[in-house]
XYZ file of C-alpha atoms in Angstrom:
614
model
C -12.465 -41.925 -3.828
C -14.427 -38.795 -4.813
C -18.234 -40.263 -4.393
C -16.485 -41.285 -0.571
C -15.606 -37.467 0.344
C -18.774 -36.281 -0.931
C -20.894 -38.780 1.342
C -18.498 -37.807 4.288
C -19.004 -33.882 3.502
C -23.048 -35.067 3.665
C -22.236 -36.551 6.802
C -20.408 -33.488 8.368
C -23.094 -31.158 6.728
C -25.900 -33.373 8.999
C -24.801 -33.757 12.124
C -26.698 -31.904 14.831
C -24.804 -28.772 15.830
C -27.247 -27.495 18.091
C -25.578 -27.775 21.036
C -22.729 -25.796 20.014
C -22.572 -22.249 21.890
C -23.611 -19.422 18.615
C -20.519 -17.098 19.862
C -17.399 -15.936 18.244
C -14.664 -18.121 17.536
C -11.671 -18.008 20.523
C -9.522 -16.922 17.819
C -11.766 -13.803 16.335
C -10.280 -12.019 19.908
C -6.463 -12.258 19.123
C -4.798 -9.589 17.794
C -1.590 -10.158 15.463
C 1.317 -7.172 15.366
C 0.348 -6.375 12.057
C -3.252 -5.805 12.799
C -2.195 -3.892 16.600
C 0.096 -1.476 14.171
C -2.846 -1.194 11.808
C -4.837 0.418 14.178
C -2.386 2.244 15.893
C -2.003 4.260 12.966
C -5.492 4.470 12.124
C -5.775 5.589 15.706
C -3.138 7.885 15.899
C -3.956 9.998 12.443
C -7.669 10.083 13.828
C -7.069 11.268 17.258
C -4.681 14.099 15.590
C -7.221 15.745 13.153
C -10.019 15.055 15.354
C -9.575 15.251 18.975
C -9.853 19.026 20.285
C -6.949 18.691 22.196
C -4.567 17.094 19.803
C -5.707 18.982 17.256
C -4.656 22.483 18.906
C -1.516 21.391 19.136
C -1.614 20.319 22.835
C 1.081 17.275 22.485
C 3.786 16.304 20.338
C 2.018 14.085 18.603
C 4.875 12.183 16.776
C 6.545 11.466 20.346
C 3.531 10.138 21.310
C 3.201 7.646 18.399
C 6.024 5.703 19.388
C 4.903 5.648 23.318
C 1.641 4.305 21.850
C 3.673 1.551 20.405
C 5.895 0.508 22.541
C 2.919 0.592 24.914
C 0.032 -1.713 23.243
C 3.089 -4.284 22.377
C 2.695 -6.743 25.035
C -0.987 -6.535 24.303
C -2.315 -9.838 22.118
C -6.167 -9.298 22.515
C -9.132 -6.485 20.682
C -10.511 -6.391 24.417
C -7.001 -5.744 26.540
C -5.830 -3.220 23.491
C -9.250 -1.185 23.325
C -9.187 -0.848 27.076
C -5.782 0.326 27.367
C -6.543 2.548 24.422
C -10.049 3.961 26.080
C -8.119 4.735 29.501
C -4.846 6.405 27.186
C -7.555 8.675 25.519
C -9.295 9.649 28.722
C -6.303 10.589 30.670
C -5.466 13.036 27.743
C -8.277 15.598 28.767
C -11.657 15.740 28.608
C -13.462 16.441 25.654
C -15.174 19.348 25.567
C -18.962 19.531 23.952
C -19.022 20.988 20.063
C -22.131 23.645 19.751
C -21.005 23.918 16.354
C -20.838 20.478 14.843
C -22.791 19.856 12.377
C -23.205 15.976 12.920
C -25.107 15.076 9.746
C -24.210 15.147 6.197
C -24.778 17.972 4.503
C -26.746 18.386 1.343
C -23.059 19.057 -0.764
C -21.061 16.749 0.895
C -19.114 13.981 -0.645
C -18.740 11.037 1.204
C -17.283 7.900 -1.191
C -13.860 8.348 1.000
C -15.282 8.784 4.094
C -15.586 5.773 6.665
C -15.315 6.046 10.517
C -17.295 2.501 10.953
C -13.721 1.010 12.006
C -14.239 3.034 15.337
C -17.335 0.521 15.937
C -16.038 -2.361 15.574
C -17.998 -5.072 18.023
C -13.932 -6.459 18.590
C -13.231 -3.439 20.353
C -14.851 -2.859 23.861
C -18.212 -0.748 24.589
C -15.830 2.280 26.166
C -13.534 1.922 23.257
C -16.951 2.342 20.906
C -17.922 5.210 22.972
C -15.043 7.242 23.097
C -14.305 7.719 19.569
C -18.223 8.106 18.690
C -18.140 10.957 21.430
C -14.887 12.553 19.539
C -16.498 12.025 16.490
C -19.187 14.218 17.400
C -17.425 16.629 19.492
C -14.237 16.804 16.874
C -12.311 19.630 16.308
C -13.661 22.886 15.061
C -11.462 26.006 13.940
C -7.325 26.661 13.015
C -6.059 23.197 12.905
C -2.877 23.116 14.337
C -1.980 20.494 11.637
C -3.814 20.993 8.519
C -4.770 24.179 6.314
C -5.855 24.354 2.618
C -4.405 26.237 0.042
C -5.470 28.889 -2.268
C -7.413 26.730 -4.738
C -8.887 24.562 -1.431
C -6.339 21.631 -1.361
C -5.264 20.161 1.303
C -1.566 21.152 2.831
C -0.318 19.915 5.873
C 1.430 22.166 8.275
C 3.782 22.311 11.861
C 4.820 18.755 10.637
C 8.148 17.986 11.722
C 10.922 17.726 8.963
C 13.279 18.680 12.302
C 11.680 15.582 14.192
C 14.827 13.495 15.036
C 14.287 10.514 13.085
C 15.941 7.449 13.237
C 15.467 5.503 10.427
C 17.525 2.623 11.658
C 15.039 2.026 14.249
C 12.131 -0.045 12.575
C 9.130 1.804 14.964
C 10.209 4.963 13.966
C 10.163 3.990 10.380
C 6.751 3.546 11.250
C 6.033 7.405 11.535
C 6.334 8.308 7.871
C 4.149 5.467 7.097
C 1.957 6.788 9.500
C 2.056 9.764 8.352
C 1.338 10.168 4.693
C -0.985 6.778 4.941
C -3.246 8.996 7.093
C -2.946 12.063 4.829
C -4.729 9.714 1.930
C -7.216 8.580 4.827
C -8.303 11.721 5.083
C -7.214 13.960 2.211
C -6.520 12.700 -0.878
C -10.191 13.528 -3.016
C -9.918 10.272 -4.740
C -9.016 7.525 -2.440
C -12.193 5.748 -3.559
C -10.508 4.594 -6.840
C -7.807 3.035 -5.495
C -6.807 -0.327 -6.821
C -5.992 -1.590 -3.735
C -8.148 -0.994 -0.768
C -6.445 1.489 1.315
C -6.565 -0.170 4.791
C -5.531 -3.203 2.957
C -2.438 -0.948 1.625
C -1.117 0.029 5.252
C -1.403 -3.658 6.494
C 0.688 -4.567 3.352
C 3.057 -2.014 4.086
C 3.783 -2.485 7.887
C 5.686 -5.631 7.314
C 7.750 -3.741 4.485
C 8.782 -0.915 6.765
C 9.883 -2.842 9.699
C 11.933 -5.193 7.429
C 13.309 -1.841 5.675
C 16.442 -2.052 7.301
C 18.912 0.000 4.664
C 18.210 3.711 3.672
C 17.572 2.462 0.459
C 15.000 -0.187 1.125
C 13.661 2.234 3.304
C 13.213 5.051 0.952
C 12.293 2.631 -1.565
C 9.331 1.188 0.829
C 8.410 4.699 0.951
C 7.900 5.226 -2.764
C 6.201 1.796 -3.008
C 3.404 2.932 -0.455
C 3.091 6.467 -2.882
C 3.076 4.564 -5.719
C -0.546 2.929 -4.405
C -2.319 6.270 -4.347
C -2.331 5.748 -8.513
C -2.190 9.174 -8.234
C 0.158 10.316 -11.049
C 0.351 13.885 -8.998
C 2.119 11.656 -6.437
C 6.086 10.697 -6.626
C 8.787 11.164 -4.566
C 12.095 12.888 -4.322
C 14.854 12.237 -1.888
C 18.740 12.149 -2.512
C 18.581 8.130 -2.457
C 16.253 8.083 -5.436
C 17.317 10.601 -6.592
C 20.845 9.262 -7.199
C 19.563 5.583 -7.840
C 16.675 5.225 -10.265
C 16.522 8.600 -11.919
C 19.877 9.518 -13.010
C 20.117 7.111 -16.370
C 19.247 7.705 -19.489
C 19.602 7.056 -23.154
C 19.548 9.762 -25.393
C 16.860 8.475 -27.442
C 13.458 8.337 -25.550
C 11.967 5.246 -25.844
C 7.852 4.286 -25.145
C 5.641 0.884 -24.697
C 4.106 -0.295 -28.149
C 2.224 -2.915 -29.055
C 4.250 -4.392 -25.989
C 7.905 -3.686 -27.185
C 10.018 -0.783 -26.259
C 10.433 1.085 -29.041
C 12.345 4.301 -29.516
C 9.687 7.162 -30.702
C 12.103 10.555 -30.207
C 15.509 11.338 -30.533
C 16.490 13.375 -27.538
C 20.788 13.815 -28.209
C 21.295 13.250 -31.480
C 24.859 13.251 -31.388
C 24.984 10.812 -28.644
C 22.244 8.291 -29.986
C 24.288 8.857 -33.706
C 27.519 6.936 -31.733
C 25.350 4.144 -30.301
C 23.764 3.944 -33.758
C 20.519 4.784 -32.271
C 17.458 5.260 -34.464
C 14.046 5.749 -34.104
C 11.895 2.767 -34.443
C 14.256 0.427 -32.875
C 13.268 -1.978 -30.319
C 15.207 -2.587 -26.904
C 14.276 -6.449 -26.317
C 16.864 -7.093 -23.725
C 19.095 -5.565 -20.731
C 21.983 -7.465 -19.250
C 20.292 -10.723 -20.516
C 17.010 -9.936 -19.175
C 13.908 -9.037 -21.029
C 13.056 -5.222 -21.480
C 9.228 -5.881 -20.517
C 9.960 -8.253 -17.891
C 12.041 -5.249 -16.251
C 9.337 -3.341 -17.033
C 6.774 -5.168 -15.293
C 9.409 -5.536 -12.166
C 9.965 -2.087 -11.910
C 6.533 -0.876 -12.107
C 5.538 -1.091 -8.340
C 8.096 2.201 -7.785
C 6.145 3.481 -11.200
C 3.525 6.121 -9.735
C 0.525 6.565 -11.874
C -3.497 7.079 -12.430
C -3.363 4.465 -14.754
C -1.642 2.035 -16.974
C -1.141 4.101 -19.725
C 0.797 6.428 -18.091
C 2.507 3.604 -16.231
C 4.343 2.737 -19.219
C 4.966 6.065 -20.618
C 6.988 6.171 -17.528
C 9.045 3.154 -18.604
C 11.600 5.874 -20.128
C 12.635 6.616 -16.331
C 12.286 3.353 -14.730
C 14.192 1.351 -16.988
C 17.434 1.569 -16.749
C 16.496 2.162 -12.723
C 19.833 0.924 -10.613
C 21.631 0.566 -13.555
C 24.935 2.022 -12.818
C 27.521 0.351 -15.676
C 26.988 0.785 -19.595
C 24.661 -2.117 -19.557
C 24.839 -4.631 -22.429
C 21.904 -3.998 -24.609
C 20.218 -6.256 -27.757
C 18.333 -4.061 -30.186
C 16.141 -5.144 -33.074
C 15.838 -3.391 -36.334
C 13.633 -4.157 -39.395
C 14.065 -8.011 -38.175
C 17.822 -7.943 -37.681
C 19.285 -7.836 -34.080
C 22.334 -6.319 -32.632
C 23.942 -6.350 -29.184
C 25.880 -3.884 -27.834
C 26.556 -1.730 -24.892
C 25.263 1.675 -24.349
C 26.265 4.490 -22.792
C 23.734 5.691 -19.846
C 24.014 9.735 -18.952
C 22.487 11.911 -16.669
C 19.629 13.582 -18.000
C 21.269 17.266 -17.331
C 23.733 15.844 -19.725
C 21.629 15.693 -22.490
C 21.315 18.079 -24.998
C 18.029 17.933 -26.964
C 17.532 18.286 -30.676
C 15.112 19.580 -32.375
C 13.166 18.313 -34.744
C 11.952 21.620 -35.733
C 8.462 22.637 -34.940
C 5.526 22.879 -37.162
C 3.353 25.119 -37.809
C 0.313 26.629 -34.889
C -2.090 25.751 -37.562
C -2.461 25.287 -40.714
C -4.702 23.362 -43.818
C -4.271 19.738 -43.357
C -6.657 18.963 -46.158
C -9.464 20.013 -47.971
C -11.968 21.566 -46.088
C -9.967 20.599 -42.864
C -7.333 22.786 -40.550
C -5.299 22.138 -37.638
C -3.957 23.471 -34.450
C -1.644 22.499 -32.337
C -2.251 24.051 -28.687
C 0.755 23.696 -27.416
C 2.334 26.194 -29.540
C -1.124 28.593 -29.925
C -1.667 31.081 -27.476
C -4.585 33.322 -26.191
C -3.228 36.214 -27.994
C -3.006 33.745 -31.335
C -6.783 32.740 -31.101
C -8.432 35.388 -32.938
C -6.264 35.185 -36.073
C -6.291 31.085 -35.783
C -10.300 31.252 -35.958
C -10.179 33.948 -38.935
C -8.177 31.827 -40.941
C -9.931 28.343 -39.833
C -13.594 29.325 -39.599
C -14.802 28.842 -43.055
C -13.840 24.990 -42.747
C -15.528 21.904 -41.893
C -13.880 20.460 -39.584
C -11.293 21.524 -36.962
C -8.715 19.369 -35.407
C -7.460 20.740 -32.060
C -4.311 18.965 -31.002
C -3.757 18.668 -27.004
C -1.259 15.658 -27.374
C 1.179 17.914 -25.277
C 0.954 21.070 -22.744
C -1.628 23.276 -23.355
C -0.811 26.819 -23.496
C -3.854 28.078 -21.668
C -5.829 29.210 -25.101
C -8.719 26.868 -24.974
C -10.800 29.462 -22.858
C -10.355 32.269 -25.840
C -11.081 28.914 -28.619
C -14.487 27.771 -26.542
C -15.656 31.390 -27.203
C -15.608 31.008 -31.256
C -16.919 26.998 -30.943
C -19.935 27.295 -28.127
C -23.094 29.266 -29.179
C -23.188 29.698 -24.941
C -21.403 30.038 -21.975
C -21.519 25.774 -20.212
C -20.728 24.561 -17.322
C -17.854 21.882 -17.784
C -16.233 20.877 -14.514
C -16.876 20.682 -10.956
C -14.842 20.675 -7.542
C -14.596 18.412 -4.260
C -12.869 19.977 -1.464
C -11.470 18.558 1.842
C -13.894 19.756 4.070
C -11.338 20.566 7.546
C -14.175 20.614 9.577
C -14.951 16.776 9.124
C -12.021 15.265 8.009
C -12.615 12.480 5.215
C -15.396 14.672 4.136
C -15.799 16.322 0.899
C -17.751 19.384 -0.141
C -19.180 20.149 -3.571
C -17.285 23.277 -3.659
C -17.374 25.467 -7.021
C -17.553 24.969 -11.066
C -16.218 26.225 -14.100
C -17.673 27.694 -17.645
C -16.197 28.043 -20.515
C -17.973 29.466 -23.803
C -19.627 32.445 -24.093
C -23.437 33.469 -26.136
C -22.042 34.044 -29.489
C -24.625 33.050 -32.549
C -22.081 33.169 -35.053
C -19.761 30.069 -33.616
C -18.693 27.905 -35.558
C -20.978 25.850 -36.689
C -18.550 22.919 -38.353
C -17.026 19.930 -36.812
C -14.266 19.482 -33.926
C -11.648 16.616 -33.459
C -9.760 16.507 -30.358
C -6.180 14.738 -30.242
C -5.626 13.490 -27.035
C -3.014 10.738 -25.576
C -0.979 9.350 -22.435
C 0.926 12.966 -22.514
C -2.626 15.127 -22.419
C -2.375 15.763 -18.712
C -4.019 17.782 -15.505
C -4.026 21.358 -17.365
C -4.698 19.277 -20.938
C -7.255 17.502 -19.906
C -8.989 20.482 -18.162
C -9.025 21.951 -21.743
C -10.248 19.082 -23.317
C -13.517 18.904 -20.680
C -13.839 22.844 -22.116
C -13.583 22.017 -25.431
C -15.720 18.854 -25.625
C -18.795 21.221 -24.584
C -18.948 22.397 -28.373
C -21.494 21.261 -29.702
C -20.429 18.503 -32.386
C -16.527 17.136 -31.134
C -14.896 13.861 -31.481
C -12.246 12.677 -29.072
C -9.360 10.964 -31.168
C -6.641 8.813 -29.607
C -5.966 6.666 -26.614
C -6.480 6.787 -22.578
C -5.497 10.319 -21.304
C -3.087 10.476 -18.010
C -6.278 10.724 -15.947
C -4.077 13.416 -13.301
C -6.464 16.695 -13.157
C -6.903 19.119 -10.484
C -5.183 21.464 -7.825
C -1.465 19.487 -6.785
C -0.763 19.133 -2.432
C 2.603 19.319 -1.823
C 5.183 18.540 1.003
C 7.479 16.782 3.010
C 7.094 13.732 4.358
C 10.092 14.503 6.271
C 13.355 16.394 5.765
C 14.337 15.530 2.208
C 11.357 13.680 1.485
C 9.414 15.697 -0.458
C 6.175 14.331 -2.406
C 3.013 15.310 -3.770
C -0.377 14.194 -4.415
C -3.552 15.225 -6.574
C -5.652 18.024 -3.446
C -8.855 18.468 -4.965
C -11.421 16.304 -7.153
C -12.064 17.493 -10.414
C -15.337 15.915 -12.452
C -17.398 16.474 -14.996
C -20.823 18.343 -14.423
C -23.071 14.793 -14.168
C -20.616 14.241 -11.433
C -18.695 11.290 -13.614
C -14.941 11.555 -12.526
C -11.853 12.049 -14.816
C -8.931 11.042 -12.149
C -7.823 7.757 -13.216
C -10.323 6.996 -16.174
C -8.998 10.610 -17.888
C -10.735 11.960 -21.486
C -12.134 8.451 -23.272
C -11.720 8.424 -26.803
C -14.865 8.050 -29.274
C -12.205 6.678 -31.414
C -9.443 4.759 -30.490
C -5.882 4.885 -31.548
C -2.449 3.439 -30.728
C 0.336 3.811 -32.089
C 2.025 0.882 -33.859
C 5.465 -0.184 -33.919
C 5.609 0.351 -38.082
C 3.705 3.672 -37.761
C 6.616 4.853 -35.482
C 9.325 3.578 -38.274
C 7.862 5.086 -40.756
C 7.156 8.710 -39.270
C 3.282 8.548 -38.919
C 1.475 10.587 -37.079
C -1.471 7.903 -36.839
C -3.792 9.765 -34.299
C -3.458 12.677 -36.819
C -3.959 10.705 -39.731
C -6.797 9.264 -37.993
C -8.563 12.044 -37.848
C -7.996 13.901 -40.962
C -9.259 10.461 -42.451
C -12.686 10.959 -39.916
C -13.107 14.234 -41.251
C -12.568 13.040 -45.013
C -15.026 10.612 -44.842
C -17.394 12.366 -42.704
C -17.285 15.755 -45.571
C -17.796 13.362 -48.468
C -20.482 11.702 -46.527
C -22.306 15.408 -45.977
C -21.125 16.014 -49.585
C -23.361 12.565 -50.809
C -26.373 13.815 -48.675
C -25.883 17.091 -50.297
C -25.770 15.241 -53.609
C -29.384 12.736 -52.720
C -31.096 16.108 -51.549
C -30.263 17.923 -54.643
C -31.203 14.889 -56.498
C -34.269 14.579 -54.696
C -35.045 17.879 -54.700
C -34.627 18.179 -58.714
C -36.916 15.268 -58.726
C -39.629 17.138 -56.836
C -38.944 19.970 -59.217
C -39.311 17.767 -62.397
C -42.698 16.018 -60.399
C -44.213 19.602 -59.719
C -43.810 20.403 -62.966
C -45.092 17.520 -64.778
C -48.318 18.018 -62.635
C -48.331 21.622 -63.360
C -48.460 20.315 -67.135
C -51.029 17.907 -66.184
C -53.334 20.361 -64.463
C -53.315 22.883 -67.530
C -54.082 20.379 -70.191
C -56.732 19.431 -67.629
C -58.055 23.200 -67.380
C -57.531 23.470 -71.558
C -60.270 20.183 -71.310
C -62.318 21.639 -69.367
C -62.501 25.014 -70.961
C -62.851 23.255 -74.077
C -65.616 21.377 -72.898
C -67.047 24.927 -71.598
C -66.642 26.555 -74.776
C -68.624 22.921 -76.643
C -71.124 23.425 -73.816
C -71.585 27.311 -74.148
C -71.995 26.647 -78.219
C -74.854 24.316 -77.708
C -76.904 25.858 -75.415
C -76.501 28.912 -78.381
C -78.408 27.216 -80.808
C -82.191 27.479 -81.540
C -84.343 24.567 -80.405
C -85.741 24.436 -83.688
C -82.481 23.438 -85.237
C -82.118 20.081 -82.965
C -85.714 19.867 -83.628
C -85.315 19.400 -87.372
C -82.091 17.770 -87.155
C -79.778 19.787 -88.918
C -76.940 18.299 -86.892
C-alpha cells in the first residue's frame, strides 16, 4: 500500500497547475467571531492611546466598545469589516496633522514589544491600511486622558472606569476587561517579549473563555487565567471571589516542591501542625484520592509567575485551592504512610512560630564569615565589615528580603563606583515603545576593599528588591552566585483596577543588566547550582549554605597549596642561587689561584728555566 500513495503523491506533485489563477484562497477572506473580536480589541486599545481625539478624552470609550461589537457582528469578511471600520473611524473627526511626531526610532528606543504591522495587513482594505498608518503618524501627543506614569516612570492607567456599569452576565461586556488589561500588556508591560505564549495568540485563546464565562466565578477565574500569561510574578489578582475561594486555606506547616514531592520545609503554627502530627520533612502524596503533583500541575494555570521556580513555590497557596472541607490527606514519613484528615485555616488564623533567628553574621569556618541580609542593616554595615574583613571569603545571604544594606556593603567590596543596572520606560508618546531611560551605580573608589572572595546565596525567594542587590553585589570583583533560579520579578510594580474590586498588578518598567541582558524571567543564574533535597530538608541542612562554605574550603586550601608550591619553589630557587653562588667562588678561588701560579712564574729569572732548576 505505501509504495501506491507515494506514486500517487508523484502523480499529484506533476500535474500541470499552470492554469490555476496565483490568487488567494476564497477562504483566506472569511472572517471567524473569534478572529472579528480579536481585532476589535486590538482596534479598540489602539484607537484609545493613539487617536488624538480618543485620546483627549473626546468619547466614552468603553460605551463605544460594545457599539463596535454589536456593530461588525453581522460582518463575515476582512474586506466588509475593514470598510465598515475605515468609514466608523472617519466619521469620528478628522485627524489633525502632528508637527511634533517624531516618526522614526530614536537612537534609545526599545522596540522588542513594539509591532503595529497588524494595521497592514493586505486582508484588510487599502482605506483600512491608510487610516491607521495616517494615525500612526499623526498619534497623540501631550496629557493622555488615559495613561500617566508614575514616579519611578511606570506605567499607570488613569479615568478608567471602576463606576462603568458592568454587567458581567452579559458575555460582550465580559469582553471589556479582557479588552482592557490585554491592551495594557500590548502596550505597557516592558517585557511582553518573553512571554511564553505569544500575546495575540493569548487574547484569541481567551475570547472563547470569556464568552463561555457564564458564573462570577468562572468569570473571575478567566480573568486570573489571562494575568496568569503575563509570567509576570508582579502580576496577580484580588477580588472577593478569589479571594474567598482559592486563598483562604492553609495548613499550618508550609510546604514546597522537591525533587518533585511536596514536602513540608517550615513549621508555620506549631501548635496546630503538633495536633495533625505535622513534621517537617513529610511528604503530602495525595488529596481526596488525588495526587498532590497532579493538583499541582492542574492548578498551575491560576499560578502567576516569571518562571517555574517560583511557580511551585507558589504551590503552598494553590493547593488546597477550592478546598472547603478538612480534606482527607495521605502523608509519607521515613517510608511509612499515614492517612488522615487535616484541618485547613485561614491564614489570619495562624499564628507563626519562631524558630529563633540567627545571628547577622558571624564565623562559619575558618577563614570564612557570613551575613545574612535580611536581618543586617545600613547602619550594621560598618561594624559587619570590621569584624569580617580580615577573611577570605564572604558569604552574603539574600535567600530572603533584603534590608536595603547592599549599597553601604558594595562600598567596602568594589575598588570603584560600577554601573550595574539599566531602565526601559514606556515611552507615552509612542505607545509600545520603550526608552533607554536611566542606570544605577553602586560601589564607590575605595583602594582598601576587600580584596578576598564573595559567595552570594540566592533562591526562588530572592526577589525584585533581592535581586536588585544581588546585580550590585555581583560587580565585586571576584563573587560566586550559589543556589538555584531566582524569582526573575525586578523593577518598579503598575498597579490598578481592572474594574471595581478587581485590583491587579504587573511588573512597569524593565530592569537589565548593563550589556543590556535581561533579568525578568531568567532572574540571577547560579555559577553553582543547588537544590534542595528531600533528605537535606529531614535532616535540617542548610545545603546552599553548606555548599558554599564547602566552595570556600576548598577554594582556601587550594590558595593555601599554591602558597605551599611557591614557597617550595621559591626555597628551591634559593637553594639553586646559592649553590651557584658556591660554584662561582670556587671558580674565582681557581682562577685567582691560577693568577697567583701565573704571577710566580713570570717572577723568576730566565736563567733559572734556562738551567733547569725546576
Amino acid at each position: 500500500m505505501r509504495p501506491f500513495v507515494l506514486l500517487l503523491l508523484a502523480l499529484c506533485l506533476s500535474v500541470n497547475t499552470s492554469f490555476a489563477p496565483i490568487t488567494a484562497h476564497s477562504d483566506e477572506n472569511q472572517l471567524s467571531e473569534v478572529d472579528r473580536l480579536f481585532y476589535v480589541g486590538k482596534i479598540w486599545g489602539f484607537l484609545k492611546y493613539y487617536h488624538p481625539l480618543v485620546a483627549k478624552g473626546s468619547y466614552n470609550w468603553d460605551e463605544k466598545l460594545q457599539s463596535i461589537i454589536e456593530k461588525t457582528a453581522k460582518y463575515q469578511t476582512y474586506s466588509e469589516f475593514s470598510d465598515y471600520i475605515s468609514k466608523w473611524i472617519y466619521y469620528m473627526g478628522q485627524v489633525p496633522p502632528c508637527t511634533s511626531c517624531k516618526n522614526v526610532n530614536q537612537e534609545n528606543h526599545f522596540l522588542k514589544n513594539f509591532d503595529l504591522s497588524w494595521t497592514q495587513d493586505r486582508r484588510f482594505s487599502d482605506e483600512f491600511r491608510k487610516t491607521f498608518k495616517n494615525i500612526e503618524r499623526n498619534r497623540f501627543q501631550g496629557n493622555h486622558f488615559y495613561i500617566s506614569q508614575g514616579k519611578a516612570g511606570q506605567f499607570e492607567p488613569k479615568n478608567e472606569g471602576p463606576d462603568y456599569n458592568f454587567l458581567w452576565k452579559e458575555p460582550n461586556q465580559r469582553l471589556l476587561p479582557l479588552f482592557r488589561y490585554w491592551n495594557y500588556v500590548e502596550y505597557f508591560h516592558p517585557h511582553k517579549h518573553l512571554t511564553d505564549q505569544d500575546w495575540d495568540d493569548v487574547l484569541k485563546e481567551m475570547i472563547p473563555k470569556f464568552l463561555q464565562a457564564d458564573t462570577k466565578l468562572a468569570f473571575h477565574l478567566a480573568m486570573l487565567e489571562l494575568i496568569v500569561k503575563t509570567d509576570d510574578s508582579h502580576a496577580g489578582l484580588s477580588t472577593p471571589e478569589l479571594d474567598q475561594m482559592p486563598y483562604n486555606n492553609y495548613l499550618p506547616a508550609k510546604f514546597d516542591l522537591i525533587e518533585n514531592h511536596v514536602v513540608f520545609t517550615e513549621i508555620i503554627d506549631r501548635s496546630k501542625a503538633q495536633a495533625s502530627d505535622l513534621q517537617v520533612g513529610d511528604v503530602i502524596k495525595s488529596i481526596n484520592g488525588r495526587s498532590a503533583i497532579g493538583i499541582h500541575k492542574t492548578n498551575k494555570k491560576y499560578i502567576w509567575g516569571s518562571n517555574e521556580a517560583i511557580k511551585d513555590r507558589m504551590i503552598y497557596h494553590t493547593l488546597f485551592m477550592g478546598i472547603q472541607e478538612s480534606p482527607q490527606v495521605t502523608i509519607e514519613r521515613n517510608g511509612a504512610t499515614r492517612t488522615a484528615n487535616l484541618n485547613l485555616y485561614k491564614y489570619s488564623d495562624l499564628s507563626y512560630s519562631s524558630s529563633g533567628s540567627k545571628e547577622k553574621w558571624s564565623i562559619v569556618a575558618d577563614s570564612v564569615g557570613y551575613a545574612d541580609l535580611s536581618q543586617v542593616t545600613s547602619g550594621d554595615v560598618d561594624q559587619m565589615m570590621q569584624e569580617l574583613n580580615d577573611q577570605q571569603f564572604i558569604i552574603l545571604d539574600l535567600r530572603k528580603n533584603s534590608r536595603g544594606a547592599y549599597r553601604a556593603i558594595s562600598k567596602y567590596l568594589n575598588p570603584s563606583d560600577t554601573v550595574f543596572a539599566k531602565f526601559t520606560k514606556p515611552d507615552l508618546s509612542y505607545p509600545g515603545k520603550f526608552l533607554w531611560e536611566g542606570e544605577q551605580q553602586c560601589g564607590s573608589q575605595n583602594a582598601d576593599y576587600f580584596k578576598g572572595n564573595v559567595i552570594l546565596l540566592v533562591d526562588d525567594e530572592t526577589q525584585n528588591n533581592t535581586e536588585f542587590a544581588a546585580m550590585c553585589l555581583q560587580t565585586a570583583p571576584d563573587v560566586t552566585v550559589v543556589g538555584s533560579q531566582t524569582a526573575g520579578t525586578i523593577g518598579n510594580v503598575s498597579k490598578f483596577a481592572i474594574l471595581d474590586r478587581l485590583y491587579t498588578s504587573m511588573t512597569g518598567i524593565g530592569v537589565y543588566y548593563p550589556d543590556g541582558s535581561n533579568v525578568q524571567r531568567k532572574g540571577i543564574v547560579p555559577d553553582v547550582t543547588v537544590e534542595p533535597t528531600v533528605e537535606g530538608i529531614r535532616s535540617g541542612k542548610d545545603e546552599v549554605l553548606d555548599k558554599a562554605i564547602e566552595i570556600a574550603k576548598e577554594e582556601i586550601e587550594r590558595l593555601k597549596e599554591i602558597a605551599r608550591l611557591l614557597e617550595l619553589a621559591r626555597k628551591r630557587r634559593l637553594d639553586s642561587l646559592a649553590r651557584l653562588d658556591s660554584l662561582r667562588m670556587l671558580d674565582s678561588l681557581r682562577m685567582d689561584s691560577l693568577r697567583m701560579d701565573t704571577l710566580q712564574m713570570e717572577a723568576l729569572p730566565m736563567d733559572s728555566l734556562d738551567r733547569g732548576d725546576y
